[in-house]
mmCIF file of C-alpha atoms in Angstrom:
data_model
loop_
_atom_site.group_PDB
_atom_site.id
_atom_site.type_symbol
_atom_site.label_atom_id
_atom_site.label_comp_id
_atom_site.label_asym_id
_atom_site.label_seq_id
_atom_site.Cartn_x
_atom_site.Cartn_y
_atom_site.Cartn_z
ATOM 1 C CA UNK A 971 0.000 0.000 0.000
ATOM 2 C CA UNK A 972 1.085 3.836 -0.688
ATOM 3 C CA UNK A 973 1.698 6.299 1.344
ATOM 4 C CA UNK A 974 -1.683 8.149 -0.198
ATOM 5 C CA UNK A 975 -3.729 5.132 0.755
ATOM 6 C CA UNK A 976 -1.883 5.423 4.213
ATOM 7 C CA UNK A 977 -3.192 8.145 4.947
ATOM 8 C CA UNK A 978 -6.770 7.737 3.447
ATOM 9 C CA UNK A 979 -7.306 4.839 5.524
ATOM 10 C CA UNK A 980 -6.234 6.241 8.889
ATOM 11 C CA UNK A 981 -8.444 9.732 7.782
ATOM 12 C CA UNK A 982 -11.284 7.198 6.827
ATOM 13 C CA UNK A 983 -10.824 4.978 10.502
ATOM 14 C CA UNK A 984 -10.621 8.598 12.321
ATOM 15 C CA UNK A 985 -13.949 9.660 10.506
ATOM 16 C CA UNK A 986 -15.481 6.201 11.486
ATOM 17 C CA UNK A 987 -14.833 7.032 14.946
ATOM 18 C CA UNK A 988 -16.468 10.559 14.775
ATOM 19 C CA UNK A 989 -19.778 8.952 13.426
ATOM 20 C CA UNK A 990 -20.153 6.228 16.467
ATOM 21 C CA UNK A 991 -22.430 9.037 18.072
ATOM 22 C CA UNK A 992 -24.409 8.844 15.012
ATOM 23 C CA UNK A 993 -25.380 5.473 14.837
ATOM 24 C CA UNK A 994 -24.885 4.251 18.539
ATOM 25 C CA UNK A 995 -27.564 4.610 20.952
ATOM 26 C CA UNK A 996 -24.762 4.588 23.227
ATOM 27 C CA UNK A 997 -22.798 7.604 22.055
ATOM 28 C CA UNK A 998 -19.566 8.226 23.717
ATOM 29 C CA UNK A 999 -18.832 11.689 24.652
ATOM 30 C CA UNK A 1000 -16.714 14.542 22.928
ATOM 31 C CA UNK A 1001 -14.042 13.561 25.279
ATOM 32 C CA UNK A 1002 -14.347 9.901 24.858
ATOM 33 C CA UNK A 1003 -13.951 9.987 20.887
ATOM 34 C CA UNK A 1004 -11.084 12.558 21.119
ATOM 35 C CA UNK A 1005 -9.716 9.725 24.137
ATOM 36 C CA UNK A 1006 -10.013 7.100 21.389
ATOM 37 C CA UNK A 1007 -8.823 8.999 18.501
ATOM 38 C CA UNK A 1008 -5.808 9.494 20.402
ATOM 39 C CA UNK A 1009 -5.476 5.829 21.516
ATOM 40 C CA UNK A 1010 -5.774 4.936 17.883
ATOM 41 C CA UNK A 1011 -3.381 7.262 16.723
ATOM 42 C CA UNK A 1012 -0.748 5.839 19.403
ATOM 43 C CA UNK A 1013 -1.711 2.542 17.608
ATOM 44 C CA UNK A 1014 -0.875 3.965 14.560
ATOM 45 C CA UNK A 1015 2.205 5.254 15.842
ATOM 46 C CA UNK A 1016 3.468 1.931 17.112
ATOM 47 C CA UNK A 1017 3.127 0.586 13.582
ATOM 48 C CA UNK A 1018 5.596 2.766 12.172
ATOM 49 C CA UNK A 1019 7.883 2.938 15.160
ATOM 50 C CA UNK A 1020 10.770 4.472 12.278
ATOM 51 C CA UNK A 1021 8.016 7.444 11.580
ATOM 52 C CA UNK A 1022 7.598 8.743 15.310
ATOM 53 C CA UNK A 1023 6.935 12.120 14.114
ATOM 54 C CA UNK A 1024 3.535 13.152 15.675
ATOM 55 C CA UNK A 1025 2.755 15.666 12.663
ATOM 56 C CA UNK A 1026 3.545 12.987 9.996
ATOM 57 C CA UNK A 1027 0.418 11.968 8.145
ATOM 58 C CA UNK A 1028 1.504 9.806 6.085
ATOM 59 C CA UNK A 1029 2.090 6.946 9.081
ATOM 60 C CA UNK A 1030 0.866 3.695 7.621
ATOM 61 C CA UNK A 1031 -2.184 1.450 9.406
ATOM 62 C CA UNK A 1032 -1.186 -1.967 10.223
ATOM 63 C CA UNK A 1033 -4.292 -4.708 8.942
ATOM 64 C CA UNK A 1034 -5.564 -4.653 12.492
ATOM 65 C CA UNK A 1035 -6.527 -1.450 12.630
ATOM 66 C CA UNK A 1036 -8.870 -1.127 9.626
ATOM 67 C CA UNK A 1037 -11.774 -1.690 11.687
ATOM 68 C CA UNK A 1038 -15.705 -1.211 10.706
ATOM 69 C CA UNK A 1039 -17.985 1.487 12.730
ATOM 70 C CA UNK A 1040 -19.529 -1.440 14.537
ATOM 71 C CA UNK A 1041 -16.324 -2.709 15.658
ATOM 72 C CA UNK A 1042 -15.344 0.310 16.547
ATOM 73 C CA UNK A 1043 -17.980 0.916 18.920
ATOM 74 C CA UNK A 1044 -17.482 -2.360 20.203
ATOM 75 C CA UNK A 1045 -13.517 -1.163 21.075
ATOM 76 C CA UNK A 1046 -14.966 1.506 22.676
ATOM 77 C CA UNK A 1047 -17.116 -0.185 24.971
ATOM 78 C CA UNK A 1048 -14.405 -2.862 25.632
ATOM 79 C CA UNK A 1049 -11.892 0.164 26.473
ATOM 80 C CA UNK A 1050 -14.509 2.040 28.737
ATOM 81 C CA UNK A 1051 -14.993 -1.100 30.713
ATOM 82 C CA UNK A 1052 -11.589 -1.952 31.138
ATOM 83 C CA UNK A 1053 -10.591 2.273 32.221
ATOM 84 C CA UNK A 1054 -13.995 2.192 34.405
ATOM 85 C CA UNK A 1055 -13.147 3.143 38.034
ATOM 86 C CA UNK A 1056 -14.086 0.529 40.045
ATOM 87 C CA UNK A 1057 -15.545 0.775 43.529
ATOM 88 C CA UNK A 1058 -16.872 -0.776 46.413
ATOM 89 C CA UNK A 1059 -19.371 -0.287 48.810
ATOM 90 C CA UNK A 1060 -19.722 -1.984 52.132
ATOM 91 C CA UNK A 1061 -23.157 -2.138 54.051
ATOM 92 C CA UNK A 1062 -23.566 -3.902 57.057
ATOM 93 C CA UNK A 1063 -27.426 -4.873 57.294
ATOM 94 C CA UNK A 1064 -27.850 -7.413 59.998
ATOM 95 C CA UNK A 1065 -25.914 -9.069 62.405
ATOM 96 C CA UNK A 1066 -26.528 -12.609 64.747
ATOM 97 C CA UNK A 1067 -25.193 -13.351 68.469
ATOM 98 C CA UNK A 1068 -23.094 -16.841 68.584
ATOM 99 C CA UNK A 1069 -22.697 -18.326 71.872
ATOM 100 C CA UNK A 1070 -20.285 -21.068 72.537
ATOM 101 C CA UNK A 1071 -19.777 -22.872 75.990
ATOM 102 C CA UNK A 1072 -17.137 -20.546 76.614
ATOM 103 C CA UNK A 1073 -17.695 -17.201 74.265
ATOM 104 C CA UNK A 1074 -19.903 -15.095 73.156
ATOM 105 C CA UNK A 1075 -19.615 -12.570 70.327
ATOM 106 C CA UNK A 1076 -21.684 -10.626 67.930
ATOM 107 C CA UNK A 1077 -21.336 -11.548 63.871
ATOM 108 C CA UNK A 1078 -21.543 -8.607 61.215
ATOM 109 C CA UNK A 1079 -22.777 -9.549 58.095
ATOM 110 C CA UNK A 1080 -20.704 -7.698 55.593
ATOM 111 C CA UNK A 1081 -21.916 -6.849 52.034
ATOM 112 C CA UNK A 1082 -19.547 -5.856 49.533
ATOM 113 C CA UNK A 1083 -21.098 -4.117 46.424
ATOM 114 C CA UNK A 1084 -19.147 -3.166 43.440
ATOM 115 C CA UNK A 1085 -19.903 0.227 41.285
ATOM 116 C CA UNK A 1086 -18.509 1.810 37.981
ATOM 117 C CA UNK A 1087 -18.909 -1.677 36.521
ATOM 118 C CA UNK A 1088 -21.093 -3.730 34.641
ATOM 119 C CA UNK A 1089 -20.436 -6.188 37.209
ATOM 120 C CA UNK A 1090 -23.739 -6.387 39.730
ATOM 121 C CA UNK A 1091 -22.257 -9.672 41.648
ATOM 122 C CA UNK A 1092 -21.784 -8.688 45.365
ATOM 123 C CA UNK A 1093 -19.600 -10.678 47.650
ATOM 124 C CA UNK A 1094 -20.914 -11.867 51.214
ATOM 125 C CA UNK A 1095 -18.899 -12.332 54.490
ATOM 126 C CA UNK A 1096 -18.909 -12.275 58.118
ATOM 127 C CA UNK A 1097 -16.777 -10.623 60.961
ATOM 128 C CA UNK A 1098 -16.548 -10.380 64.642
ATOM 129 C CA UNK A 1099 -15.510 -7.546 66.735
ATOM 130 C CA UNK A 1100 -12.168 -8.891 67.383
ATOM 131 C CA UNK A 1101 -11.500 -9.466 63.589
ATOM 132 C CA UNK A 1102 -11.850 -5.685 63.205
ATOM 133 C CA UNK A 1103 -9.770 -5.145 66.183
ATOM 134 C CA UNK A 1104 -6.984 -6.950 64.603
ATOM 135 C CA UNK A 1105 -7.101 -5.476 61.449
ATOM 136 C CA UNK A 1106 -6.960 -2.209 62.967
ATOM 137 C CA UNK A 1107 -3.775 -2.720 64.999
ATOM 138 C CA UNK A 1108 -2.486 -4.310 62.111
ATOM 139 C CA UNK A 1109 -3.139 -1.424 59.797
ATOM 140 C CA UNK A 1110 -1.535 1.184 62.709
ATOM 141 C CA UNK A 1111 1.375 -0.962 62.400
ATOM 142 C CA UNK A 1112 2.374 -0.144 58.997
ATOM 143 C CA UNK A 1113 0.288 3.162 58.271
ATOM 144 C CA UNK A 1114 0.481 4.934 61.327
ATOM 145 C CA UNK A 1115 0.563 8.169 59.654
ATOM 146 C CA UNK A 1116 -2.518 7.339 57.603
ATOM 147 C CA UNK A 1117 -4.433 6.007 60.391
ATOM 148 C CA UNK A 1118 -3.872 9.005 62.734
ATOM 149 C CA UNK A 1119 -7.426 10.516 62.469
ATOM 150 C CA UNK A 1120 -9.487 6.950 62.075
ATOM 151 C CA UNK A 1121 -11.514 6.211 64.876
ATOM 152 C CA UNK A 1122 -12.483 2.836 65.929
ATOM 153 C CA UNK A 1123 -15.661 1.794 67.990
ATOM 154 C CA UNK A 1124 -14.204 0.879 71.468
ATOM 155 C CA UNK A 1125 -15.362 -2.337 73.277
ATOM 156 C CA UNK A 1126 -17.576 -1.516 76.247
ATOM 157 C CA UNK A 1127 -17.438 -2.692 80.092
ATOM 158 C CA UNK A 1128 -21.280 -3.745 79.734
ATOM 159 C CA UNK A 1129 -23.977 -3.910 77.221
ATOM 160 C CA UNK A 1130 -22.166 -5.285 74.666
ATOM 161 C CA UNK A 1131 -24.903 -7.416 73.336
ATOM 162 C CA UNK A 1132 -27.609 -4.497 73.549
ATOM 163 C CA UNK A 1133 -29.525 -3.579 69.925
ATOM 164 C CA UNK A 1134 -28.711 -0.140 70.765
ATOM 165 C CA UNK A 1135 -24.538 -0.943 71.181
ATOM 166 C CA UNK A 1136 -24.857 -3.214 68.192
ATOM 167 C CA UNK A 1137 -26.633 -0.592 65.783
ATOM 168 C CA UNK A 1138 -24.261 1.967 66.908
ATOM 169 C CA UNK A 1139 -21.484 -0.218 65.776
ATOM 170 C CA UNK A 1140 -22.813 -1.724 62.511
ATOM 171 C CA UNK A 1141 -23.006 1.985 61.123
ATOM 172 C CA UNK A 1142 -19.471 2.406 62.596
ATOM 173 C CA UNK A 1143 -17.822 -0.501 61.206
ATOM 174 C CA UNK A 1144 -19.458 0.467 58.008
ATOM 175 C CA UNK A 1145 -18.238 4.044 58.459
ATOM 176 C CA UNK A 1146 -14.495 2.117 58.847
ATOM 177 C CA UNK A 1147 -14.401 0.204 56.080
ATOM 178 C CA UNK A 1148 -15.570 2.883 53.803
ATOM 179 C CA UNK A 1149 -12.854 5.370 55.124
ATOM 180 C CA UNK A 1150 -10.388 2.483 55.025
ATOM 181 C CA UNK A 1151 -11.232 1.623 51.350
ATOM 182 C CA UNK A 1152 -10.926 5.693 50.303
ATOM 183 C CA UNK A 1153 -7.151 5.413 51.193
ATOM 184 C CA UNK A 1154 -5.490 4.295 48.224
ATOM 185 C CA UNK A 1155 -2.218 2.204 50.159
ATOM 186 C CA UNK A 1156 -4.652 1.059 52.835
ATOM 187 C CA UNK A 1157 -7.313 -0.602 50.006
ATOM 188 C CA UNK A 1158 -4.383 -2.481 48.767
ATOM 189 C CA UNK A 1159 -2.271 -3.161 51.561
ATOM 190 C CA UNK A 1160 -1.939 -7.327 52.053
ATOM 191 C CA UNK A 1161 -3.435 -7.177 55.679
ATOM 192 C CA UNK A 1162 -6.621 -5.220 54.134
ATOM 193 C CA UNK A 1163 -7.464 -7.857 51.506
ATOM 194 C CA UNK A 1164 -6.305 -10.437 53.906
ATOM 195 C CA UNK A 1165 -9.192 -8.712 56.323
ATOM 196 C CA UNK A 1166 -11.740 -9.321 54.039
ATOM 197 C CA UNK A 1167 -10.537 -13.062 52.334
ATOM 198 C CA UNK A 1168 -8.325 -15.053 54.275
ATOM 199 C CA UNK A 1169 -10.863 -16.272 56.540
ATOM 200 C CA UNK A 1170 -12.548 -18.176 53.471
ATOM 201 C CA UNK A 1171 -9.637 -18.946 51.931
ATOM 202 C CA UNK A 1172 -7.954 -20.701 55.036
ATOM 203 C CA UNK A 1173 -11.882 -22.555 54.931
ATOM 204 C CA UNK A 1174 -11.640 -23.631 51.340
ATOM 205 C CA UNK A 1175 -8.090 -24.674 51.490
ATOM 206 C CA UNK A 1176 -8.761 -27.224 54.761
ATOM 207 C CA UNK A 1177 -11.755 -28.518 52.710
ATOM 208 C CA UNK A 1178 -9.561 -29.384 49.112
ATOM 209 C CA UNK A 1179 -6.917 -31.199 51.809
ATOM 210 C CA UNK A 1180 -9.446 -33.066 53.388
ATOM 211 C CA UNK A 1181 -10.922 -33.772 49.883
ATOM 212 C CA UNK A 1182 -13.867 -32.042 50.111
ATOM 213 C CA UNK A 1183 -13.473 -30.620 47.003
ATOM 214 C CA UNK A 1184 -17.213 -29.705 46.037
ATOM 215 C CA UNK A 1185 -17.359 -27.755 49.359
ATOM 216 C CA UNK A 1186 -13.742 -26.236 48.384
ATOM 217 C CA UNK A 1187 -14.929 -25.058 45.039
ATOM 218 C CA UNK A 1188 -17.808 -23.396 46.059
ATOM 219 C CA UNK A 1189 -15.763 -21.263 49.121
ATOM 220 C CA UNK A 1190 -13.499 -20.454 45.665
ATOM 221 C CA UNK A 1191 -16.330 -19.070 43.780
ATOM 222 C CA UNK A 1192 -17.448 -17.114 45.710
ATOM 223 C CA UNK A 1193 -13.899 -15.753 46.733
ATOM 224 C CA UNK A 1194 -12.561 -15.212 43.573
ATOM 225 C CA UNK A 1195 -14.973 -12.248 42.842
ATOM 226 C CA UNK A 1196 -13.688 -10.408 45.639
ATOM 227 C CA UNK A 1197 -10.121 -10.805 45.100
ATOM 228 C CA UNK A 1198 -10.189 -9.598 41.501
ATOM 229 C CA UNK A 1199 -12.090 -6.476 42.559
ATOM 230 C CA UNK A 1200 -9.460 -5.763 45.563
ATOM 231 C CA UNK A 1201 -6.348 -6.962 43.462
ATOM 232 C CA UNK A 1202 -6.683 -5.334 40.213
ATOM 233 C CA UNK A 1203 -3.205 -3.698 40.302
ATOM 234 C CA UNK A 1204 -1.987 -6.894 41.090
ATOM 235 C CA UNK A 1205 -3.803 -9.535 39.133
ATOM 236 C CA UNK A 1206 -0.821 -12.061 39.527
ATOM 237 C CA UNK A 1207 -1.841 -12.288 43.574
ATOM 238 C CA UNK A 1208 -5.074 -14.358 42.211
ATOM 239 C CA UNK A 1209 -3.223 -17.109 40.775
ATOM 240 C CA UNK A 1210 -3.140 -19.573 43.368
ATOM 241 C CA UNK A 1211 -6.847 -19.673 44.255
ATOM 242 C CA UNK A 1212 -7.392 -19.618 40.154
ATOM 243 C CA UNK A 1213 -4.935 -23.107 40.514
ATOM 244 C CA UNK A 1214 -6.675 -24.252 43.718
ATOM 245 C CA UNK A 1215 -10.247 -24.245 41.479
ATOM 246 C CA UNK A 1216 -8.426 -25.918 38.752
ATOM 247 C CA UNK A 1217 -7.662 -28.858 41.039
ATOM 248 C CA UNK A 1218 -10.860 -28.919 42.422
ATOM 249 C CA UNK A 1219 -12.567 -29.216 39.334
ATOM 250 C CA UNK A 1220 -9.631 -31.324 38.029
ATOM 251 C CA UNK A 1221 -10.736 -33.635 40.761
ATOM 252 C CA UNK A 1222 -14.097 -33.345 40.280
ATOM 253 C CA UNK A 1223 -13.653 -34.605 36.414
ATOM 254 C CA UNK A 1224 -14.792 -31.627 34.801
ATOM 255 C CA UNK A 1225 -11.917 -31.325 32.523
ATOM 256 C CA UNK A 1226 -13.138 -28.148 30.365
ATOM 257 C CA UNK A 1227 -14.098 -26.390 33.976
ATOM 258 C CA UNK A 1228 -10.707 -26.917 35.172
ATOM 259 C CA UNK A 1229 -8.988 -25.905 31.961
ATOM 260 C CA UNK A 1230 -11.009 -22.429 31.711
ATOM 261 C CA UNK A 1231 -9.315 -21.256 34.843
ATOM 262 C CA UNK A 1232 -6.314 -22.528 34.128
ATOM 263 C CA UNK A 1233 -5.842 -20.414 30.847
ATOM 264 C CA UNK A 1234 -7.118 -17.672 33.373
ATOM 265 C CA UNK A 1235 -4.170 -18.039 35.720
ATOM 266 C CA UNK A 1236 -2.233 -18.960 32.378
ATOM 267 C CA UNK A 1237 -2.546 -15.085 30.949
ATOM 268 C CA UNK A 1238 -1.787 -13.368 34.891
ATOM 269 C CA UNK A 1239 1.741 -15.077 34.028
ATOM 270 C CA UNK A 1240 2.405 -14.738 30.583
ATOM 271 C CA UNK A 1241 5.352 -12.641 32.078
ATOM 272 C CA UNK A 1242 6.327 -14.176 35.299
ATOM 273 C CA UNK A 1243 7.442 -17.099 34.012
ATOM 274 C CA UNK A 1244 9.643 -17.823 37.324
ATOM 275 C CA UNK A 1245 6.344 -17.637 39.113
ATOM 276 C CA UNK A 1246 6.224 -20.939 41.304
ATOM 277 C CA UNK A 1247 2.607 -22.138 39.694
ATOM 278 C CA UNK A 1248 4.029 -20.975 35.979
ATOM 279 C CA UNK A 1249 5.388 -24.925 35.625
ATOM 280 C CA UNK A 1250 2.875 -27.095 37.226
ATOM 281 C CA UNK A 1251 0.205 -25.047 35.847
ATOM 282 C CA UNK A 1252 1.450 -25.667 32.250
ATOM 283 C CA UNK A 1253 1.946 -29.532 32.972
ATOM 284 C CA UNK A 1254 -2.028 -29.733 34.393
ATOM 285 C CA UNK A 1255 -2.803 -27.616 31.211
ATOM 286 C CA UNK A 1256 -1.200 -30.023 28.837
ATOM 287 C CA UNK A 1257 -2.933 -32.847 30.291
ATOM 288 C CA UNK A 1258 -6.178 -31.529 30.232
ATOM 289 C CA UNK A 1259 -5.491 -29.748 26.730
ATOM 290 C CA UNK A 1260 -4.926 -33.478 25.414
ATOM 291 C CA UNK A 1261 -7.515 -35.044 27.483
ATOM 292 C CA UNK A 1262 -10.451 -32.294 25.393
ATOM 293 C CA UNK A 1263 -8.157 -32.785 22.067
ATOM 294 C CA UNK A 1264 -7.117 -29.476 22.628
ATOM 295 C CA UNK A 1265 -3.639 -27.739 21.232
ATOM 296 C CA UNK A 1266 -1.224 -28.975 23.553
ATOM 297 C CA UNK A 1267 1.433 -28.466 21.086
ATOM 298 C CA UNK A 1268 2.403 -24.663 22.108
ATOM 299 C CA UNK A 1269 2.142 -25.673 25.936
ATOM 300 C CA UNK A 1270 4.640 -28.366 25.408
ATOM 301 C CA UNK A 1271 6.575 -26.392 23.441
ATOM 302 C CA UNK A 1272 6.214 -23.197 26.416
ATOM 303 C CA UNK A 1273 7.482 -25.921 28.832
ATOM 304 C CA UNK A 1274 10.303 -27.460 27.233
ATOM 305 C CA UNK A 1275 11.427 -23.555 26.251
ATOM 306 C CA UNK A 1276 11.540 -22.760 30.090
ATOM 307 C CA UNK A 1277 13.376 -25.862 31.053
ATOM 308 C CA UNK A 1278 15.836 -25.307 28.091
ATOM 309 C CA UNK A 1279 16.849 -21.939 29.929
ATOM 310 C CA UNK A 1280 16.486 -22.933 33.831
ATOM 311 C CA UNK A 1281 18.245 -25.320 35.565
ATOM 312 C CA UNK A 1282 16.425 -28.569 36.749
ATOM 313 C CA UNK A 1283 14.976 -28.421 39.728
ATOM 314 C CA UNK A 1284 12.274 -30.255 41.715
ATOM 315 C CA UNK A 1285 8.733 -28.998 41.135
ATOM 316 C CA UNK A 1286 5.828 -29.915 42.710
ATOM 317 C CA UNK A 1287 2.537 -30.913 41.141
ATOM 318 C CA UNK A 1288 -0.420 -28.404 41.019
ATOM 319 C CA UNK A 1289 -2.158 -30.209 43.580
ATOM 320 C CA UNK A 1290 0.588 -30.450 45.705
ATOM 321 C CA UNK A 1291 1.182 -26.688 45.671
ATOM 322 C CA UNK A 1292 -2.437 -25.705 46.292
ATOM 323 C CA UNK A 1293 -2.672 -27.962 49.450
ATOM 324 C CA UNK A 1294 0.326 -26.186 51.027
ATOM 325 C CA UNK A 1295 -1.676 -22.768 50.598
ATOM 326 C CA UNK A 1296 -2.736 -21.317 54.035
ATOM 327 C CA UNK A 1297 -1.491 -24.091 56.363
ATOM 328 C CA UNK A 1298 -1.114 -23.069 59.999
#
């Protein structure tokens, strides 16, 4: 192609863009077409990384890029979901009183609600008074500065177990969290998402050694949600629970189950390749890529390219990984 049709094909894509708001009923805004204009013009850019020259039009469009208006709407959408700021909400609408032979102690049912998201799944979780407790010396710990003017409900000599006491402390606890969750280094601090997943986790991991791998899987399920939503700067964190559902379902003989996750904790290490799952992952993957006549050619070719560059060394199996997860 010439540099003429170079240029009349990025002018043309550029147009395309402009008349989205015509024939979505989804329009972007001003801002959002110049946004993507821009991103497509990087794209451009990268192309032709010889003609870096922001004022040269006559940058050529790679194949990729010559995209139809309804595809181009549909990269918009895609984009805006993935740049969407994501946040969460905590309520705390009920609570119930446990009493033990020796204890007593008030639950707090936590609901945690995600916004700026398509997303409408809400996570559900419990927590006594001493759980907060913890997390809050924990947190003073490590961001005392932060954590100089958050206040935390105090414990009382008497009347602990009072509706009045209780109410007062469901709307603080809810109060906590949300002020907790507004501080960037707090929301992603290890003992914060620890606060609000470990407790399943450490549940789900004692059922998959004990073999109770139905019961394990569903404790997964329902944590996984979460930890996406509190990890997202950190997606590789996920990729043992990802591995501890592929076992379970491994286990459970649901083959194409097990290998959907696995190409899911697959793409969170597509560059961390010394990661300690990155090897038994890829061995569970080729097995269960052969097993649903699957291409386990460029796995087996991925595995024998990292053990062509590292020394040998003793790994462990999948499974054997995922039941060493959380033990005391």
């Amino acid at each position: 192609m010439d540099q003429d049709s170079h240029y009349t094909a990025e002018r043309e894509l550029l147009e395309a863009v402009s008349r989205i708001t015509t024939f979505s009923t989804t329009s972007p805004s001003d801002e959002e077409q110049n946004q993507l204009k821009a991103e497509i013009s990087c794209q451009v850019r990268k192309e032709n990384p010889e003609k870096d020259d922001l004022q040269d039009s006559n940058a050529s469009l790679s194949p990729n890029s010559a995209m139809t208006t309804k595809e181009l709407q549909e990269y918009w959408r895609n984009e805006k979901r993935q740049c969407r700021q994501v946040k969460l909400l905590f309520e705390i609408p009920s609570t119930r009183i446990v009493e033990h032979h020796l204890s007593k102690y008030v639950m707090y049912k936590i609901i945690i609600l995600q916004t700026g998201s398509f997303d409408n799944n809400k996570s559900v979780i419990e927590r006594r008074y001493s759980d907060f407790e913890k997390l809050h010396r924990n947190l003073l710990e490590e961001f005392s500065e932060e954590m100089e003017e958050v206040t935390f409900p105090k414990k009382t000599l008497t009347g602990n177990f009072t509706e009045e006491i209780i109410n007062e402390r469901k709307l603080a606890f809810k109060d906590y969290l949300r002020l907790l969750y507004s501080m960037k280094y707090i929301r992603r601090s290890k003992k914060f998402i620890d606060f609000l997943t470990r407790p399943e986790l450490q549940e789900a991991y004692g059922c998959l050694r004990g073999g109770q791998y139905t019961k394990a899987l569903e404790i997964l399920l329902e944590v996984i949600g979460l930890q996406e939503r509190l990890t997202r700067g950190n997606p590789v964190s996920i990729v043992p629970t990802l591995c501890a559902i592929v076992v379970c379902h491994k286990d459970l003989e649901n083959p194409a189950s097990a290998f959907e996750y696995g190409e899911k904790a697959l793409s969170r290490l597509r560059v961390h390749t010394s990661h300690r799952y990155y090897i038994p992952l890829l061995e569970t993957m080729i097995t269960l890529a052969y097993e649903l006549g699957k291409d386990f050619l460029s796995l087996q070719e991925k595995l024998e390219e990292w053990k062509a560059k590292k020394d040998p060394i003793r790994v462990f199996t999948l499974k054997e990984l995922a039941v060493r997860e959380y033990v005391q």
